[in-house]
Amino acid sequence: MNLALHGAIEQGLLFAIMALGVYLTFRILNFPDLTVDGSFALGGALAARLIIEGTNPFLATLMAFVAGGVAGIFTGVLHTKGKINGLLAGILTMIALYSINLRIMGKANLPLLREDTLYTFVKDLGVPNLAVGGVVFFTGVALVFLIGILLLKAIIDWFLQTDLGLDIRATGDNSKMIRSFGANTDTTTIIGLGLSNALVAVSGAWVAQYQGFADVGMGIGMIVIGLASVIVGEVLFGSSSIFRATLAVILGSVVYRLVIALALDAGLNPSDMKLITALIVIIALTVPAVAKSVWKRQPFRATKGGRGDA
Amino acid sequence: MLKISRVRKVFNEGTVNEKIALREINLNVTPGEFITVIGSNGAGKSTLMNIISGGLIPDTGSVIIDGKNVTKLGEHKRASFVGRVFQDPMAGTAPNMTIEENLAIAYARGKRRTLSFGVNNRKRELFREQLRQLDQGLENRLKTKVGFLSGGQRQALSLLMATFTEPKILLLDEHTAALDPKRAQLIVDLTQKVVEQYKLTTIMVTHNMEQALNMGNRLLMLHDGGIILDIPQEKKQTMKPQDLLRAFEQARGGESFSEDRYLLS
């Protein structure tokens, strides 16, 4: 395994936090939330600014969580109380956040050189690489990330099994039914959006610290990357239960980064990656449907062939 | 138990599409009463149900459930008083959640949602016991997603979810109309059983006159936004569908009912 693939696994695990957030809105709430592009950059911008000003990186990341939650709640209120179409509510928050993020950073790009960040903290832990026969499969950093993301997955799995979690899931599944059992679907939608964007912002904060800078454009296309992770994960690893679906999202995020790394390795430009991302989502969405219809037609073809007139 | 006073509901008021759904309706329901409601399309049956459930807020008048004025309370705030089964078997359950998760949601009816586990072993035992009464073998399929069940099974589950927390009022909105005759009969039997068991105050809308006469202990006929017939148990017992049609005709002042006869039969 070369260095690029190690990096891809580490990145995949960090972006998986964002993908889990997208899973919460896109799959659980059945709400296409475009706030993500804005809240991801918001997390990165806020964490970078706070760290540069000397805030502890843990606290800075926690602040990113809170700020992302507020952004999600804002979208939720626009949609439920302001009766704005869900897609549009997300876009409005996203575009508003672009200006807010520039305000937070003061300029379009904030480098985190020589700052103490969560990434330097993880590296300093000195966890050894996981190597078999001299080939490194997991870097020590990736192992720490993996433990962290599995812990987060466990918390999300637990949350979705609680009474409140069941209400949020039912809101996306059958909102008429859950209202008749006494849940306020406005509230559950707002909570779901808040949690989702809080996770997305944490992911942005981590990525900024990992790559060593925050950039106002770092969130562009993030919703599509999140969708790619969710959908690729579901296609490859299944989604029959919550436990399995969240695991699939994490693995989907890693697979996505590996595909991107391989595409770069094959000589494509980094600027081509948005195109690759869109293609991955299109393929992941259409291939199962096409495969199904081909599979259905097969017995028919076989009989035709059997008669010798094919 | 339920007191509806001078409730009026108009849709699109002041426009060419104005439709008076309910005109100054009064209804007093005593505890344990099981009312069947019939009426042609557009008579105001659904509006009446929605006014009781909180899906619609009346323009004027008041709705009092168990002594509490709930006129302005939204649907989710009334849910602790009102259980409801819809016509569409898909409407009352969440298809991508398991049977036990659906029951857990019903179990939490009207309570404050917390971060404790929705399903635990104690609840699971209770759910199993309740499901056994449905006689559908669902007690062994707690972890099956509801989307995999048949329409009849989903409706049986909806009925159970609407009733086992013993709501003050049970609303049945043509809940057998979308099922084949055999499954419809099963749901009818089940309805009789649970209403009896919990002594539920029930209001059931139906298109089936036979059903309206055979079930319950009071019959209401709605027409054009008003209650035109209110038949008590003693009289209802002796009536046949033809008698009901005749009464309907009389109540409407001899107006032709050829179209409605078709709709009611």
PDB file of N, CA, C and O in Angstrom, chain B residues 18-63:
ATOM      1  N   GLU B  18     -65.861  27.976  -1.810  1.00  0.00           N
ATOM      2  CA  GLU B  18     -66.274  27.835  -0.417  1.00  0.00           C
ATOM      3  C   GLU B  18     -67.031  26.530  -0.212  1.00  0.00           C
ATOM      4  O   GLU B  18     -67.899  26.167  -1.008  1.00  0.00           O
ATOM      5  N   LYS B  19     -66.665  25.824   0.836  1.00  0.00           N
ATOM      6  CA  LYS B  19     -67.328  24.554   1.123  1.00  0.00           C
ATOM      7  C   LYS B  19     -67.565  24.491   2.625  1.00  0.00           C
ATOM      8  O   LYS B  19     -66.621  24.507   3.416  1.00  0.00           O
ATOM      9  N   ILE B  20     -68.838  24.441   2.997  1.00  0.00           N
ATOM     10  CA  ILE B  20     -69.153  24.331   4.422  1.00  0.00           C
ATOM     11  C   ILE B  20     -69.067  22.854   4.782  1.00  0.00           C
ATOM     12  O   ILE B  20     -69.893  22.049   4.365  1.00  0.00           O
ATOM     13  N   ALA B  21     -68.048  22.488   5.540  1.00  0.00           N
ATOM     14  CA  ALA B  21     -67.834  21.081   5.865  1.00  0.00           C
ATOM     15  C   ALA B  21     -68.661  20.676   7.075  1.00  0.00           C
ATOM     16  O   ALA B  21     -69.209  19.579   7.125  1.00  0.00           O
ATOM     17  N   LEU B  22     -68.772  21.549   8.070  1.00  0.00           N
ATOM     18  CA  LEU B  22     -69.590  21.281   9.251  1.00  0.00           C
ATOM     19  C   LEU B  22     -70.342  22.553   9.596  1.00  0.00           C
ATOM     20  O   LEU B  22     -69.744  23.622   9.684  1.00  0.00           O
ATOM     21  N   ARG B  23     -71.679  22.429   9.788  1.00  0.00           N
ATOM     22  CA  ARG B  23     -72.409  23.621  10.193  1.00  0.00           C
ATOM     23  C   ARG B  23     -72.936  23.443  11.609  1.00  0.00           C
ATOM     24  O   ARG B  23     -73.826  22.657  11.843  1.00  0.00           O
ATOM     25  N   GLU B  24     -72.335  24.124  12.549  1.00  0.00           N
ATOM     26  CA  GLU B  24     -72.811  24.178  13.934  1.00  0.00           C
ATOM     27  C   GLU B  24     -73.205  22.811  14.483  1.00  0.00           C
ATOM     28  O   GLU B  24     -74.357  22.574  14.838  1.00  0.00           O
ATOM     29  N   ILE B  25     -72.249  21.925  14.522  1.00  0.00           N
ATOM     30  CA  ILE B  25     -72.535  20.562  14.994  1.00  0.00           C
ATOM     31  C   ILE B  25     -72.467  20.489  16.515  1.00  0.00           C
ATOM     32  O   ILE B  25     -71.582  21.080  17.135  1.00  0.00           O
ATOM     33  N   ASN B  26     -73.429  19.776  17.108  1.00  0.00           N
ATOM     34  CA  ASN B  26     -73.393  19.481  18.536  1.00  0.00           C
ATOM     35  C   ASN B  26     -73.379  17.969  18.705  1.00  0.00           C
ATOM     36  O   ASN B  26     -74.144  17.266  18.060  1.00  0.00           O
ATOM     37  N   LEU B  27     -72.499  17.487  19.577  1.00  0.00           N
ATOM     38  CA  LEU B  27     -72.445  16.044  19.806  1.00  0.00           C
ATOM     39  C   LEU B  27     -71.951  15.799  21.219  1.00  0.00           C
ATOM     40  O   LEU B  27     -70.960  16.381  21.653  1.00  0.00           O
ATOM     41  N   ASN B  28     -72.677  14.943  21.930  1.00  0.00           N
ATOM     42  CA  ASN B  28     -72.286  14.610  23.289  1.00  0.00           C
ATOM     43  C   ASN B  28     -72.091  13.105  23.373  1.00  0.00           C
ATOM     44  O   ASN B  28     -73.021  12.355  23.125  1.00  0.00           O
ATOM     45  N   VAL B  29     -70.892  12.677  23.675  1.00  0.00           N
ATOM     46  CA  VAL B  29     -70.604  11.244  23.713  1.00  0.00           C
ATOM     47  C   VAL B  29     -70.301  10.847  25.146  1.00  0.00           C
ATOM     48  O   VAL B  29     -69.436  11.435  25.793  1.00  0.00           O
ATOM     49  N   THR B  30     -71.042   9.856  25.661  1.00  0.00           N
ATOM     50  CA  THR B  30     -70.823   9.418  27.039  1.00  0.00           C
ATOM     51  C   THR B  30     -69.767   8.322  27.074  1.00  0.00           C
ATOM     52  O   THR B  30     -69.546   7.640  26.069  1.00  0.00           O
ATOM     53  N   PRO B  31     -69.103   8.115  28.220  1.00  0.00           N
ATOM     54  CA  PRO B  31     -68.040   7.114  28.309  1.00  0.00           C
ATOM     55  C   PRO B  31     -68.551   5.728  27.909  1.00  0.00           C
ATOM     56  O   PRO B  31     -69.645   5.328  28.282  1.00  0.00           O
ATOM     57  N   GLY B  32     -67.746   5.012  27.133  1.00  0.00           N
ATOM     58  CA  GLY B  32     -68.094   3.655  26.743  1.00  0.00           C
ATOM     59  C   GLY B  32     -69.009   3.570  25.541  1.00  0.00           C
ATOM     60  O   GLY B  32     -69.302   2.481  25.060  1.00  0.00           O
ATOM     61  N   GLU B  33     -69.462   4.703  25.034  1.00  0.00           N
ATOM     62  CA  GLU B  33     -70.310   4.667  23.859  1.00  0.00           C
ATOM     63  C   GLU B  33     -69.485   4.281  22.621  1.00  0.00           C
ATOM     64  O   GLU B  33     -68.335   4.684  22.499  1.00  0.00           O
ATOM     65  N   PHE B  34     -70.127   3.508  21.742  1.00  0.00           N
ATOM     66  CA  PHE B  34     -69.469   3.096  20.508  1.00  0.00           C
ATOM     67  C   PHE B  34     -70.370   3.569  19.369  1.00  0.00           C
ATOM     68  O   PHE B  34     -71.400   2.980  19.084  1.00  0.00           O
ATOM     69  N   ILE B  35     -69.981   4.681  18.751  1.00  0.00           N
ATOM     70  CA  ILE B  35     -70.826   5.323  17.743  1.00  0.00           C
ATOM     71  C   ILE B  35     -70.353   4.954  16.343  1.00  0.00           C
ATOM     72  O   ILE B  35     -69.160   5.025  16.049  1.00  0.00           O
ATOM     73  N   THR B  36     -71.291   4.537  15.492  1.00  0.00           N
ATOM     74  CA  THR B  36     -70.937   4.367  14.088  1.00  0.00           C
ATOM     75  C   THR B  36     -71.480   5.570  13.320  1.00  0.00           C
ATOM     76  O   THR B  36     -72.564   6.058  13.605  1.00  0.00           O
ATOM     77  N   VAL B  37     -70.699   6.041  12.360  1.00  0.00           N
ATOM     78  CA  VAL B  37     -71.070   7.242  11.604  1.00  0.00           C
ATOM     79  C   VAL B  37     -71.146   6.897  10.130  1.00  0.00           C
ATOM     80  O   VAL B  37     -70.195   6.322   9.578  1.00  0.00           O
ATOM     81  N   ILE B  38     -72.305   7.192   9.499  1.00  0.00           N
ATOM     82  CA  ILE B  38     -72.404   7.011   8.050  1.00  0.00           C
ATOM     83  C   ILE B  38     -72.789   8.331   7.401  1.00  0.00           C
ATOM     84  O   ILE B  38     -73.188   9.279   8.077  1.00  0.00           O
ATOM     85  N   GLY B  39     -72.682   8.371   6.090  1.00  0.00           N
ATOM     86  CA  GLY B  39     -73.000   9.586   5.352  1.00  0.00           C
ATOM     87  C   GLY B  39     -72.330   9.519   4.001  1.00  0.00           C
ATOM     88  O   GLY B  39     -71.313   8.849   3.842  1.00  0.00           O
ATOM     89  N   SER B  40     -72.912  10.224   3.034  1.00  0.00           N
ATOM     90  CA  SER B  40     -72.351  10.158   1.686  1.00  0.00           C
ATOM     91  C   SER B  40     -71.047  10.947   1.618  1.00  0.00           C
ATOM     92  O   SER B  40     -70.682  11.649   2.561  1.00  0.00           O
ATOM     93  N   ASN B  41     -70.397  10.854   0.477  1.00  0.00           N
ATOM     94  CA  ASN B  41     -69.140  11.594   0.301  1.00  0.00           C
ATOM     95  C   ASN B  41     -69.387  13.088   0.458  1.00  0.00           C
ATOM     96  O   ASN B  41     -70.360  13.610  -0.051  1.00  0.00           O
ATOM     97  N   GLY B  42     -68.506  13.747   1.178  1.00  0.00           N
ATOM     98  CA  GLY B  42     -68.648  15.187   1.348  1.00  0.00           C
ATOM     99  C   GLY B  42     -69.623  15.585   2.435  1.00  0.00           C
ATOM    100  O   GLY B  42     -69.949  16.753   2.592  1.00  0.00           O
ATOM    101  N   ALA B  43     -70.115  14.591   3.210  1.00  0.00           N
ATOM    102  CA  ALA B  43     -71.095  14.900   4.254  1.00  0.00           C
ATOM    103  C   ALA B  43     -70.439  15.568   5.452  1.00  0.00           C
ATOM    104  O   ALA B  43     -71.110  16.213   6.254  1.00  0.00           O
ATOM    105  N   GLY B  44     -69.122  15.417   5.588  1.00  0.00           N
ATOM    106  CA  GLY B  44     -68.417  16.021   6.709  1.00  0.00           C
ATOM    107  C   GLY B  44     -67.861  15.012   7.701  1.00  0.00           C
ATOM    108  O   GLY B  44     -67.409  15.393   8.774  1.00  0.00           O
ATOM    109  N   LYS B  45     -67.892  13.728   7.332  1.00  0.00           N
ATOM    110  CA  LYS B  45     -67.411  12.686   8.246  1.00  0.00           C
ATOM    111  C   LYS B  45     -65.927  12.866   8.577  1.00  0.00           C
ATOM    112  O   LYS B  45     -65.533  12.867   9.742  1.00  0.00           O
ATOM    113  N   SER B  46     -65.135  13.014   7.521  1.00  0.00           N
ATOM    114  CA  SER B  46     -63.690  13.146   7.734  1.00  0.00           C
ATOM    115  C   SER B  46     -63.372  14.424   8.504  1.00  0.00           C
ATOM    116  O   SER B  46     -62.498  14.427   9.374  1.00  0.00           O
ATOM    117  N   THR B  47     -64.090  15.496   8.170  1.00  0.00           N
ATOM    118  CA  THR B  47     -63.863  16.755   8.882  1.00  0.00           C
ATOM    119  C   THR B  47     -64.156  16.580  10.364  1.00  0.00           C
ATOM    120  O   THR B  47     -63.386  17.024  11.220  1.00  0.00           O
ATOM    121  N   LEU B  48     -65.256  15.876  10.670  1.00  0.00           N
ATOM    122  CA  LEU B  48     -65.611  15.642  12.064  1.00  0.00           C
ATOM    123  C   LEU B  48     -64.489  14.879  12.780  1.00  0.00           C
ATOM    124  O   LEU B  48     -64.082  15.243  13.892  1.00  0.00           O
ATOM    125  N   MET B  49     -63.977  13.836  12.125  1.00  0.00           N
ATOM    126  CA  MET B  49     -62.899  13.047  12.732  1.00  0.00           C
ATOM    127  C   MET B  49     -61.672  13.914  12.968  1.00  0.00           C
ATOM    128  O   MET B  49     -61.024  13.834  14.009  1.00  0.00           O
ATOM    129  N   ASN B  50     -61.351  14.744  11.975  1.00  0.00           N
ATOM    130  CA  ASN B  50     -60.154  15.587  12.099  1.00  0.00           C
ATOM    131  C   ASN B  50     -60.326  16.667  13.162  1.00  0.00           C
ATOM    132  O   ASN B  50     -59.355  17.074  13.798  1.00  0.00           O
ATOM    133  N   ILE B  51     -61.572  17.121  13.336  1.00  0.00           N
ATOM    134  CA  ILE B  51     -61.831  18.109  14.389  1.00  0.00           C
ATOM    135  C   ILE B  51     -61.593  17.462  15.759  1.00  0.00           C
ATOM    136  O   ILE B  51     -61.030  18.087  16.663  1.00  0.00           O
ATOM    137  N   ILE B  52     -61.983  16.198  15.885  1.00  0.00           N
ATOM    138  CA  ILE B  52     -61.791  15.514  17.173  1.00  0.00           C
ATOM    139  C   ILE B  52     -60.311  15.204  17.407  1.00  0.00           C
ATOM    140  O   ILE B  52     -59.791  15.375  18.504  1.00  0.00           O
ATOM    141  N   SER B  53     -59.613  14.774  16.332  1.00  0.00           N
ATOM    142  CA  SER B  53     -58.211  14.381  16.504  1.00  0.00           C
ATOM    143  C   SER B  53     -57.285  15.581  16.622  1.00  0.00           C
ATOM    144  O   SER B  53     -56.165  15.457  17.116  1.00  0.00           O
ATOM    145  N   GLY B  54     -57.745  16.742  16.162  1.00  0.00           N
ATOM    146  CA  GLY B  54     -56.879  17.919  16.219  1.00  0.00           C
ATOM    147  C   GLY B  54     -56.186  18.201  14.899  1.00  0.00           C
ATOM    148  O   GLY B  54     -55.435  19.163  14.789  1.00  0.00           O
ATOM    149  N   GLY B  55     -56.435  17.354  13.902  1.00  0.00           N
ATOM    150  CA  GLY B  55     -55.873  17.604  12.571  1.00  0.00           C
ATOM    151  C   GLY B  55     -56.423  18.892  11.973  1.00  0.00           C
ATOM    152  O   GLY B  55     -55.773  19.544  11.176  1.00  0.00           O
ATOM    153  N   LEU B  56     -57.658  19.254  12.372  1.00  0.00           N
ATOM    154  CA  LEU B  56     -58.258  20.524  11.962  1.00  0.00           C
ATOM    155  C   LEU B  56     -58.724  21.271  13.201  1.00  0.00           C
ATOM    156  O   LEU B  56     -59.172  20.660  14.166  1.00  0.00           O
ATOM    157  N   ILE B  57     -58.603  22.563  13.183  1.00  0.00           N
ATOM    158  CA  ILE B  57     -59.090  23.397  14.278  1.00  0.00           C
ATOM    159  C   ILE B  57     -60.401  24.038  13.809  1.00  0.00           C
ATOM    160  O   ILE B  57     -60.442  24.620  12.730  1.00  0.00           O
ATOM    161  N   PRO B  58     -61.493  23.922  14.592  1.00  0.00           N
ATOM    162  CA  PRO B  58     -62.777  24.473  14.141  1.00  0.00           C
ATOM    163  C   PRO B  58     -62.738  26.004  14.026  1.00  0.00           C
ATOM    164  O   PRO B  58     -61.970  26.667  14.719  1.00  0.00           O
ATOM    165  N   ASP B  59     -63.590  26.559  13.134  1.00  0.00           N
ATOM    166  CA  ASP B  59     -63.671  28.011  12.986  1.00  0.00           C
ATOM    167  C   ASP B  59     -64.332  28.615  14.224  1.00  0.00           C
ATOM    168  O   ASP B  59     -63.872  29.613  14.765  1.00  0.00           O
ATOM    169  N   THR B  60     -65.435  27.982  14.648  1.00  0.00           N
ATOM    170  CA  THR B  60     -66.089  28.407  15.892  1.00  0.00           C
ATOM    171  C   THR B  60     -66.501  27.154  16.654  1.00  0.00           C
ATOM    172  O   THR B  60     -66.464  26.053  16.112  1.00  0.00           O
ATOM    173  N   GLY B  61     -66.905  27.339  17.907  1.00  0.00           N
ATOM    174  CA  GLY B  61     -67.347  26.210  18.714  1.00  0.00           C
ATOM    175  C   GLY B  61     -66.219  25.618  19.534  1.00  0.00           C
ATOM    176  O   GLY B  61     -65.080  26.081  19.466  1.00  0.00           O
ATOM    177  N   SER B  62     -66.564  24.597  20.347  1.00  0.00           N
ATOM    178  CA  SER B  62     -65.553  24.028  21.224  1.00  0.00           C
ATOM    179  C   SER B  62     -65.574  22.505  21.209  1.00  0.00           C
ATOM    180  O   SER B  62     -66.586  21.888  20.899  1.00  0.00           O
ATOM    181  N   VAL B  63     -64.418  21.920  21.496  1.00  0.00           N
ATOM    182  CA  VAL B  63     -64.274  20.471  21.618  1.00  0.00           C
ATOM    183  C   VAL B  63     -63.738  20.188  23.013  1.00  0.00           C
ATOM    184  O   VAL B  63     -62.686  20.712  23.392  1.00  0.00           O
TER     185      VAL B  63
END
